[in-house]
PDB file of C-alpha atoms in Angstrom:
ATOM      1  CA  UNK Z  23    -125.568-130.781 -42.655  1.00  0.00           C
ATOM      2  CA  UNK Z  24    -123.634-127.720 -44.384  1.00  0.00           C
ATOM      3  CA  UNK Z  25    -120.386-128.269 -45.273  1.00  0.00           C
ATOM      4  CA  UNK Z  26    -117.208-126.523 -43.302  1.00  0.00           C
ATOM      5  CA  UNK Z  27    -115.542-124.097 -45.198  1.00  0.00           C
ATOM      6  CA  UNK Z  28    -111.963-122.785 -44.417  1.00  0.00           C
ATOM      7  CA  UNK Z  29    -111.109-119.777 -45.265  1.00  0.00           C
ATOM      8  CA  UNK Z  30    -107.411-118.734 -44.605  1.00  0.00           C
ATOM      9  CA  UNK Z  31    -106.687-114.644 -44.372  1.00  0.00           C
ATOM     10  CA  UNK Z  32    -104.002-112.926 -46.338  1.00  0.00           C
ATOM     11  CA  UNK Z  33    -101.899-110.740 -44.596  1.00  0.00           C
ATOM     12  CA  UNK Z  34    -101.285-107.266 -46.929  1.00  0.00           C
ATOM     13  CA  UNK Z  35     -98.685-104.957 -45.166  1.00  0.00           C
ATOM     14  CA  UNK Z  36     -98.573-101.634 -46.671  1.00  0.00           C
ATOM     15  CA  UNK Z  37     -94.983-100.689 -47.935  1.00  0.00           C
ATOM     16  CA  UNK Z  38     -93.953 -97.167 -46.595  1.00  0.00           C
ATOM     17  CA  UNK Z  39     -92.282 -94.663 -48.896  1.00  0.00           C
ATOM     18  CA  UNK Z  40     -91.414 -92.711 -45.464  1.00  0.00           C
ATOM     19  CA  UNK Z  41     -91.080 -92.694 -41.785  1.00  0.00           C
ATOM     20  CA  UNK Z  42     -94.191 -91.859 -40.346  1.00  0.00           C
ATOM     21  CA  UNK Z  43     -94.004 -91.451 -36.866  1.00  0.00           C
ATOM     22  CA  UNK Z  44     -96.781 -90.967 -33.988  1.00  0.00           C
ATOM     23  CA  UNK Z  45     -95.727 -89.799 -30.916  1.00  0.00           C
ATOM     24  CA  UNK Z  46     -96.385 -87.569 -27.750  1.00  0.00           C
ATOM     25  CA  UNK Z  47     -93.678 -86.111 -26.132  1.00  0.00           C
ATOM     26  CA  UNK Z  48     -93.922 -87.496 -22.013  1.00  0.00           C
ATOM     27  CA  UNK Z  49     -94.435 -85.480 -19.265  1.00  0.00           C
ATOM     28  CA  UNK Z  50     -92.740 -85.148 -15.948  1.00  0.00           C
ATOM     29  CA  UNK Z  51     -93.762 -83.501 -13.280  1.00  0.00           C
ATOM     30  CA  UNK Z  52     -91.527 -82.899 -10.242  1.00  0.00           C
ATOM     31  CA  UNK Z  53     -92.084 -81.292  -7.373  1.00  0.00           C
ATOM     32  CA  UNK Z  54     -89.541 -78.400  -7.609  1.00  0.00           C
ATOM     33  CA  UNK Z  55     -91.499 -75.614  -6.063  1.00  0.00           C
ATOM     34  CA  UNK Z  56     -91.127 -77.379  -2.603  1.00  0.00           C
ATOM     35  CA  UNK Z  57     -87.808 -78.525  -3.650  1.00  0.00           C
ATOM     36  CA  UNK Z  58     -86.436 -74.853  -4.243  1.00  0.00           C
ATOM     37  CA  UNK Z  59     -88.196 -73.756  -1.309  1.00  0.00           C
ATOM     38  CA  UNK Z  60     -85.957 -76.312   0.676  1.00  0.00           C
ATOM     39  CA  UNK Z  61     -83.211 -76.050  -0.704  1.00  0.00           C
ATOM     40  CA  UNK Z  62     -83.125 -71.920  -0.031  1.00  0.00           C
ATOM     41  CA  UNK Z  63     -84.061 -72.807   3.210  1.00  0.00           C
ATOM     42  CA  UNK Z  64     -80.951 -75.430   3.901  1.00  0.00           C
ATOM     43  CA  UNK Z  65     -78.620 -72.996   1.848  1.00  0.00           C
ATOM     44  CA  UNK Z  66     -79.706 -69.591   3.671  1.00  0.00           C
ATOM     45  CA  UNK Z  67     -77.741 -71.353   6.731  1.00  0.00           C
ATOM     46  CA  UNK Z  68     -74.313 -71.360   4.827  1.00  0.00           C
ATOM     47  CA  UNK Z  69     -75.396 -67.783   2.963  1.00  0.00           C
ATOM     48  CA  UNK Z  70     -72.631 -64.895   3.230  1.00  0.00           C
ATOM     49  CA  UNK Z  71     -71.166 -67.581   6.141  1.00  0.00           C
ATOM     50  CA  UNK Z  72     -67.239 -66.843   6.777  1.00  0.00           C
ATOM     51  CA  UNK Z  73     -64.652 -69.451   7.872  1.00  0.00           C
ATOM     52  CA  UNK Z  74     -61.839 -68.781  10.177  1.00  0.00           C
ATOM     53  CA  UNK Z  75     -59.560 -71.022   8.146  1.00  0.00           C
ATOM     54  CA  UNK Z  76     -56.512 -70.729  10.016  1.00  0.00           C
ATOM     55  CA  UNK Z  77     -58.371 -72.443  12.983  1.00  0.00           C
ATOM     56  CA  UNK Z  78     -58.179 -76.261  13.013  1.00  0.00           C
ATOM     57  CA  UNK Z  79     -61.609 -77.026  13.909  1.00  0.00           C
ATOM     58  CA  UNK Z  80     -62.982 -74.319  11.634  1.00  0.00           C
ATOM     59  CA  UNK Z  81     -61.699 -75.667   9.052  1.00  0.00           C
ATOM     60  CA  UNK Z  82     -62.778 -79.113   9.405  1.00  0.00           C
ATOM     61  CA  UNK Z  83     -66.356 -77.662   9.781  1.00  0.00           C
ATOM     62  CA  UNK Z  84     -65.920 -75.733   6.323  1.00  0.00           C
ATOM     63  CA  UNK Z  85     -65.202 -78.960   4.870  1.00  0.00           C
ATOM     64  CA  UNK Z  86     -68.293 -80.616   6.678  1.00  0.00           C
ATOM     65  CA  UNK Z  87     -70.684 -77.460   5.904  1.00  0.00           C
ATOM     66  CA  UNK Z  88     -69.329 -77.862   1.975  1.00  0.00           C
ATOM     67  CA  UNK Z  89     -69.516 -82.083   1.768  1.00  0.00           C
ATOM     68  CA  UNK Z  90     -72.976 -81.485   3.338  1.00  0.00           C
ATOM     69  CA  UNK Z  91     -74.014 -79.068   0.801  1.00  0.00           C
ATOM     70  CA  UNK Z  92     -72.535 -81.181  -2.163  1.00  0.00           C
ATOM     71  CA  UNK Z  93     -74.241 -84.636  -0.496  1.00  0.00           C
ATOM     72  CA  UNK Z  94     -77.513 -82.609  -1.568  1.00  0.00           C
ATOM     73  CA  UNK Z  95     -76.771 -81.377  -4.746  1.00  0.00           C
ATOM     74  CA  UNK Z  96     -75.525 -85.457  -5.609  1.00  0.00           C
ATOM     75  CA  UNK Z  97     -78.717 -86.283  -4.645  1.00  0.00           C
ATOM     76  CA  UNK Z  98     -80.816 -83.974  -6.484  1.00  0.00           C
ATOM     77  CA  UNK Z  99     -78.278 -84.613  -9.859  1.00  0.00           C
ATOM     78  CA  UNK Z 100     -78.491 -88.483  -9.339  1.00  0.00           C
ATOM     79  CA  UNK Z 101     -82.616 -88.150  -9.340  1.00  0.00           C
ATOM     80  CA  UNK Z 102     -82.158 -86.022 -12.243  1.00  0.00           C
ATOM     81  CA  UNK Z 103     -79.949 -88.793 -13.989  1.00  0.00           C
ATOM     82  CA  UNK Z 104     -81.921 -91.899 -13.560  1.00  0.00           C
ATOM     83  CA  UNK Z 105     -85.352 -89.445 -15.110  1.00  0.00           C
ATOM     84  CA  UNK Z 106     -83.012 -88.445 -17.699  1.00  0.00           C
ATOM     85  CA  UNK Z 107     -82.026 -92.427 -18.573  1.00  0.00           C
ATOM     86  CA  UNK Z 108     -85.528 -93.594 -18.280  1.00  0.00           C
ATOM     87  CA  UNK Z 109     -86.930 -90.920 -20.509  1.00  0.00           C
ATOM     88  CA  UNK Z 110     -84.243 -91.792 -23.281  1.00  0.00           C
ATOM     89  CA  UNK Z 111     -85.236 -95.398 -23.568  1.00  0.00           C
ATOM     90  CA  UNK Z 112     -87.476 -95.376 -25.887  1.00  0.00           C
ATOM     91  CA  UNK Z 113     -85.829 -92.416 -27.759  1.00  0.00           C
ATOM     92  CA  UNK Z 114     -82.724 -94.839 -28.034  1.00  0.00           C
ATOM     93  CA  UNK Z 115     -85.079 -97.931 -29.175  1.00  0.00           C
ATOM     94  CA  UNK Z 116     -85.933 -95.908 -32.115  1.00  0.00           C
ATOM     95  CA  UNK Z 117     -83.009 -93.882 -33.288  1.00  0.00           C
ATOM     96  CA  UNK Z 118     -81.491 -97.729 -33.058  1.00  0.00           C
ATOM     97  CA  UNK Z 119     -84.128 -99.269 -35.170  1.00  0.00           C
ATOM     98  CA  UNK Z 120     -83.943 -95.882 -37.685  1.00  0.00           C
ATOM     99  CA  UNK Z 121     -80.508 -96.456 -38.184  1.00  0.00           C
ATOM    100  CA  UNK Z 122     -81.076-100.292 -38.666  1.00  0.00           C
ATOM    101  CA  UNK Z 123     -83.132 -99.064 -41.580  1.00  0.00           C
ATOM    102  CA  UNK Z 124     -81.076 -96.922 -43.159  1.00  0.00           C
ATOM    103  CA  UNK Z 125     -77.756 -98.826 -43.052  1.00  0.00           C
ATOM    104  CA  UNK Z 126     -79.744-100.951 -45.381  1.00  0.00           C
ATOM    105  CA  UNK Z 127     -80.195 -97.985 -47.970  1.00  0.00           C
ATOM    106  CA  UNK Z 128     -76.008 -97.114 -46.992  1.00  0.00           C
ATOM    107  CA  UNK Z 129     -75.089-100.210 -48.089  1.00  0.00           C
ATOM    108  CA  UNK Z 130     -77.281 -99.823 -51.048  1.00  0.00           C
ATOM    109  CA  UNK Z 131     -75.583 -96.749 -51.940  1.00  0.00           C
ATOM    110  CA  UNK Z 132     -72.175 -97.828 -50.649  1.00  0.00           C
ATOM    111  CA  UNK Z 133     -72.033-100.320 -53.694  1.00  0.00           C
ATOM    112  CA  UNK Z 134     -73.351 -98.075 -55.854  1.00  0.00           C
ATOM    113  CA  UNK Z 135     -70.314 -95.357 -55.028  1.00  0.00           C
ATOM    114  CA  UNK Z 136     -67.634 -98.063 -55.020  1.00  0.00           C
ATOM    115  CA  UNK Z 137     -68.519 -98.750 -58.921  1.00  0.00           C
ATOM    116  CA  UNK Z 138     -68.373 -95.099 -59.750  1.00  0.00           C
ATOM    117  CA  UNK Z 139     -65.258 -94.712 -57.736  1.00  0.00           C
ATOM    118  CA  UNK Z 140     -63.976 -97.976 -59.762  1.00  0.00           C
ATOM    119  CA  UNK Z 141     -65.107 -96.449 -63.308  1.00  0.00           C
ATOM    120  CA  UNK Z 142     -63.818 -93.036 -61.975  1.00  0.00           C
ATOM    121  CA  UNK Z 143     -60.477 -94.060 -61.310  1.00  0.00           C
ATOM    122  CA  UNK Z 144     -60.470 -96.249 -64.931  1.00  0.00           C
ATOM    123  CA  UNK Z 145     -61.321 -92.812 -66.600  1.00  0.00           C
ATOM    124  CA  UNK Z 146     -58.399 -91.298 -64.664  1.00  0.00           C
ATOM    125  CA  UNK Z 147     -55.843 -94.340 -65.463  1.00  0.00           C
ATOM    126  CA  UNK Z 148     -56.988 -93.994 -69.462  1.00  0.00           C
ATOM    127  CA  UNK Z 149     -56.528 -90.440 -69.511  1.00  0.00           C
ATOM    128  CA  UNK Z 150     -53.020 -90.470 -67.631  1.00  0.00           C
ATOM    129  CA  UNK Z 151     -52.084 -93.678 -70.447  1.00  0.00           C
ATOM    130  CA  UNK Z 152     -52.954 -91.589 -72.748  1.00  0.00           C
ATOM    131  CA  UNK Z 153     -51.138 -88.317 -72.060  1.00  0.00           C
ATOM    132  CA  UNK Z 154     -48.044 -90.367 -71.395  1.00  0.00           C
ATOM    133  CA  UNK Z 155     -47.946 -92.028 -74.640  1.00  0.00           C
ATOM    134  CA  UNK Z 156     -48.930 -88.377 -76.229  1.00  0.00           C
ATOM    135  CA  UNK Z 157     -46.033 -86.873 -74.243  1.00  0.00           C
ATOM    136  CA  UNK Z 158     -43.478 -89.801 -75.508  1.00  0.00           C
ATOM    137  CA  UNK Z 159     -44.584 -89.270 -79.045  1.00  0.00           C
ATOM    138  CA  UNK Z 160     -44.549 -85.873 -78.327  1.00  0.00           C
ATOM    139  CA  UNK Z 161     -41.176 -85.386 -76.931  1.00  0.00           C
ATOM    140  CA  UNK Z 162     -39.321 -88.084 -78.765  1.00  0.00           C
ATOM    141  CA  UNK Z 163     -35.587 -87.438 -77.180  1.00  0.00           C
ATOM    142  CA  UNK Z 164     -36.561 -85.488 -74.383  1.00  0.00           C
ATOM    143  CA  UNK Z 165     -39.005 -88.505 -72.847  1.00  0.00           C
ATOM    144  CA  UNK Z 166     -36.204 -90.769 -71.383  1.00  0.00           C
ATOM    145  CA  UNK Z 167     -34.515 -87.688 -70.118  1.00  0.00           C
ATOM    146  CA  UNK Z 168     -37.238 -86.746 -68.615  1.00  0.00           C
ATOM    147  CA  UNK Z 169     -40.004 -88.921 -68.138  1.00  0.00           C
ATOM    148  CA  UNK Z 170     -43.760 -88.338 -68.334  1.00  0.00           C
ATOM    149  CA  UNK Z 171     -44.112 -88.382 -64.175  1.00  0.00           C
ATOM    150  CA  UNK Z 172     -41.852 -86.022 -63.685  1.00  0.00           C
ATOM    151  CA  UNK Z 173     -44.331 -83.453 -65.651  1.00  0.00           C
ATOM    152  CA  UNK Z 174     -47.694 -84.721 -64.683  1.00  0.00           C
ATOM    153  CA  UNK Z 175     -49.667 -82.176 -63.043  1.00  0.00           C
ATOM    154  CA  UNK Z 176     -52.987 -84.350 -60.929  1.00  0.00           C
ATOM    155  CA  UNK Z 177     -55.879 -81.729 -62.414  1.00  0.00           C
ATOM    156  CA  UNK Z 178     -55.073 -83.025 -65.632  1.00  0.00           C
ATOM    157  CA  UNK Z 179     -57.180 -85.851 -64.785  1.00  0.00           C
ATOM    158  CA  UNK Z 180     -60.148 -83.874 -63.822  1.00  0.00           C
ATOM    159  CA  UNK Z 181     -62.973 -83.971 -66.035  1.00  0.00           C
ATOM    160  CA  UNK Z 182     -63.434 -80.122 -65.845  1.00  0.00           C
ATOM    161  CA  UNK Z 183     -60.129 -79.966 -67.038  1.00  0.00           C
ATOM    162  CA  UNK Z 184     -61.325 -82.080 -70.311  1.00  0.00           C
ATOM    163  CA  UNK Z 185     -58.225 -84.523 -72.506  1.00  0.00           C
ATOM    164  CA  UNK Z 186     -57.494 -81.440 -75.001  1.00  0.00           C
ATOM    165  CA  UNK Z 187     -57.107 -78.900 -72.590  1.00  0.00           C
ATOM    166  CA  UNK Z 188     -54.622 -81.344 -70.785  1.00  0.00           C
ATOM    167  CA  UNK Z 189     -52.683 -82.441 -74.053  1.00  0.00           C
ATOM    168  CA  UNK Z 190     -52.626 -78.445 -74.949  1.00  0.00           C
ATOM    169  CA  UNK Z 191     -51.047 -78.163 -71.202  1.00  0.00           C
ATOM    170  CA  UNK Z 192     -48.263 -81.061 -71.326  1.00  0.00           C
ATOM    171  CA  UNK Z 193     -47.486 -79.448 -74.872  1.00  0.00           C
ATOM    172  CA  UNK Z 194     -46.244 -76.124 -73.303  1.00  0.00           C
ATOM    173  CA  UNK Z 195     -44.634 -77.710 -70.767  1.00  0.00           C
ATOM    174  CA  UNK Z 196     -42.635 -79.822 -72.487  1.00  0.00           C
ATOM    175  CA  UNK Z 197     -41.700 -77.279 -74.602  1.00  0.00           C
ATOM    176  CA  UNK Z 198     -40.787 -75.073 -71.637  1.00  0.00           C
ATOM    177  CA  UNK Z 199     -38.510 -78.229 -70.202  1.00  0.00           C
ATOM    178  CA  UNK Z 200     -37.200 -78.899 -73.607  1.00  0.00           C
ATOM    179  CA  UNK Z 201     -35.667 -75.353 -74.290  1.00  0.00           C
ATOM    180  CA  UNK Z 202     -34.584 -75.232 -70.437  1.00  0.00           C
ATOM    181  CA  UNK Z 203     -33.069 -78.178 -71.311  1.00  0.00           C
ATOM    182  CA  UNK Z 204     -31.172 -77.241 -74.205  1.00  0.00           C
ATOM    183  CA  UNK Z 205     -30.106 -73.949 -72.048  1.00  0.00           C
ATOM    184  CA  UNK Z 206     -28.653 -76.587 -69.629  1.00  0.00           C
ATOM    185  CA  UNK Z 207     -26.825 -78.604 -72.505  1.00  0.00           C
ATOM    186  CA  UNK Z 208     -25.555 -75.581 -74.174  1.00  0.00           C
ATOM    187  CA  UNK Z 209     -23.917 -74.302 -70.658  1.00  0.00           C
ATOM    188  CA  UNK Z 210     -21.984 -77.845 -70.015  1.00  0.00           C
TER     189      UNK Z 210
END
């Protein structure tokens, strides 16, 4: 007698580098020749039809004739509706599951932009430390007059604007405040 062997199967899923996706768009077939035809046919009754609207009963029948005619367009926009929702279904499944998928890669990225945002505003904070202690070196007696905010212009900060550029810029400025100032002092 041979002896049983067991053999157990591996299970290899491919991974997938992008969304590959079979499918073939569904028919639907109405009958809207027939429809149309009926519809003319109902609707050539009511067609160039005038009301007598200051007569009581007229009236009433006007607002029959027109519930009548808007009972059958319901109708034909409810059908259209509930063909509309069941169509979507499976349009819905998978936009839902694609977006299951790719909130995984958003919050991938999410972290990702919260540590440059961190690092980004760091860069800014050492830049703006730095300008402020080159401005109070800088302008000696003028700096508790007036202080470093007061001057502080945000594209300083920006790295197109670059540290030099920005220390050049506070510069003028404070010499611009400082002889304004001393215009003020020499008027008191």
């Amino acid at each position: 007698m041979a002896e049983e062997q067991v053999l157990e199967a591996e299970v290899i899923e491919e991974e997938a580098k992008e969304l590959a996706v079979e499918y073939s768009a569904p028919s639907i077939a109405a009958n809207f020749d027939a429809l149309e035809a009926h519809v003319r046919k109902i609707v050539s009754e009511y067609d160039g039809a005038k009301y007598d609207l200051t007569d009581k009963t007229v009236l009433a029948g006007a607002k029959n004739d027109r519930a009548y005619l808007n009972s059958l367009k319901n109708e034909i926009e409810d059908r259209r509706k509930a063909v509309k929702a069941g169509y979507c279904v499976p349009l819905k499944a998978f936009e839902a599951r694609v977006k299951s998928i790719t909130s995984i890669i958003e919050d991938a990225s999410n972290n990702i932009k919260a540590q440059l945002d961190q690092a980004e505003e760091e860069r800014k904070a050492l830049i703006y430390g730095n300008l402020k202690a080159h401005y109070e070196e800088f302008a000696e007696l003028l700096a508790p007059v007036v202080p470093y905010e007061k001057l502080h212009d945000e594209k300083w900060l920006n790295k197109s604007f670059g540290e030099v550029k920005a220390k050049k810029a506070l510069d003028e400025k404070t010499r611009i405040v400082a002889r304004d100032y001393e215009t003020l002092k020499a008027q008191s």
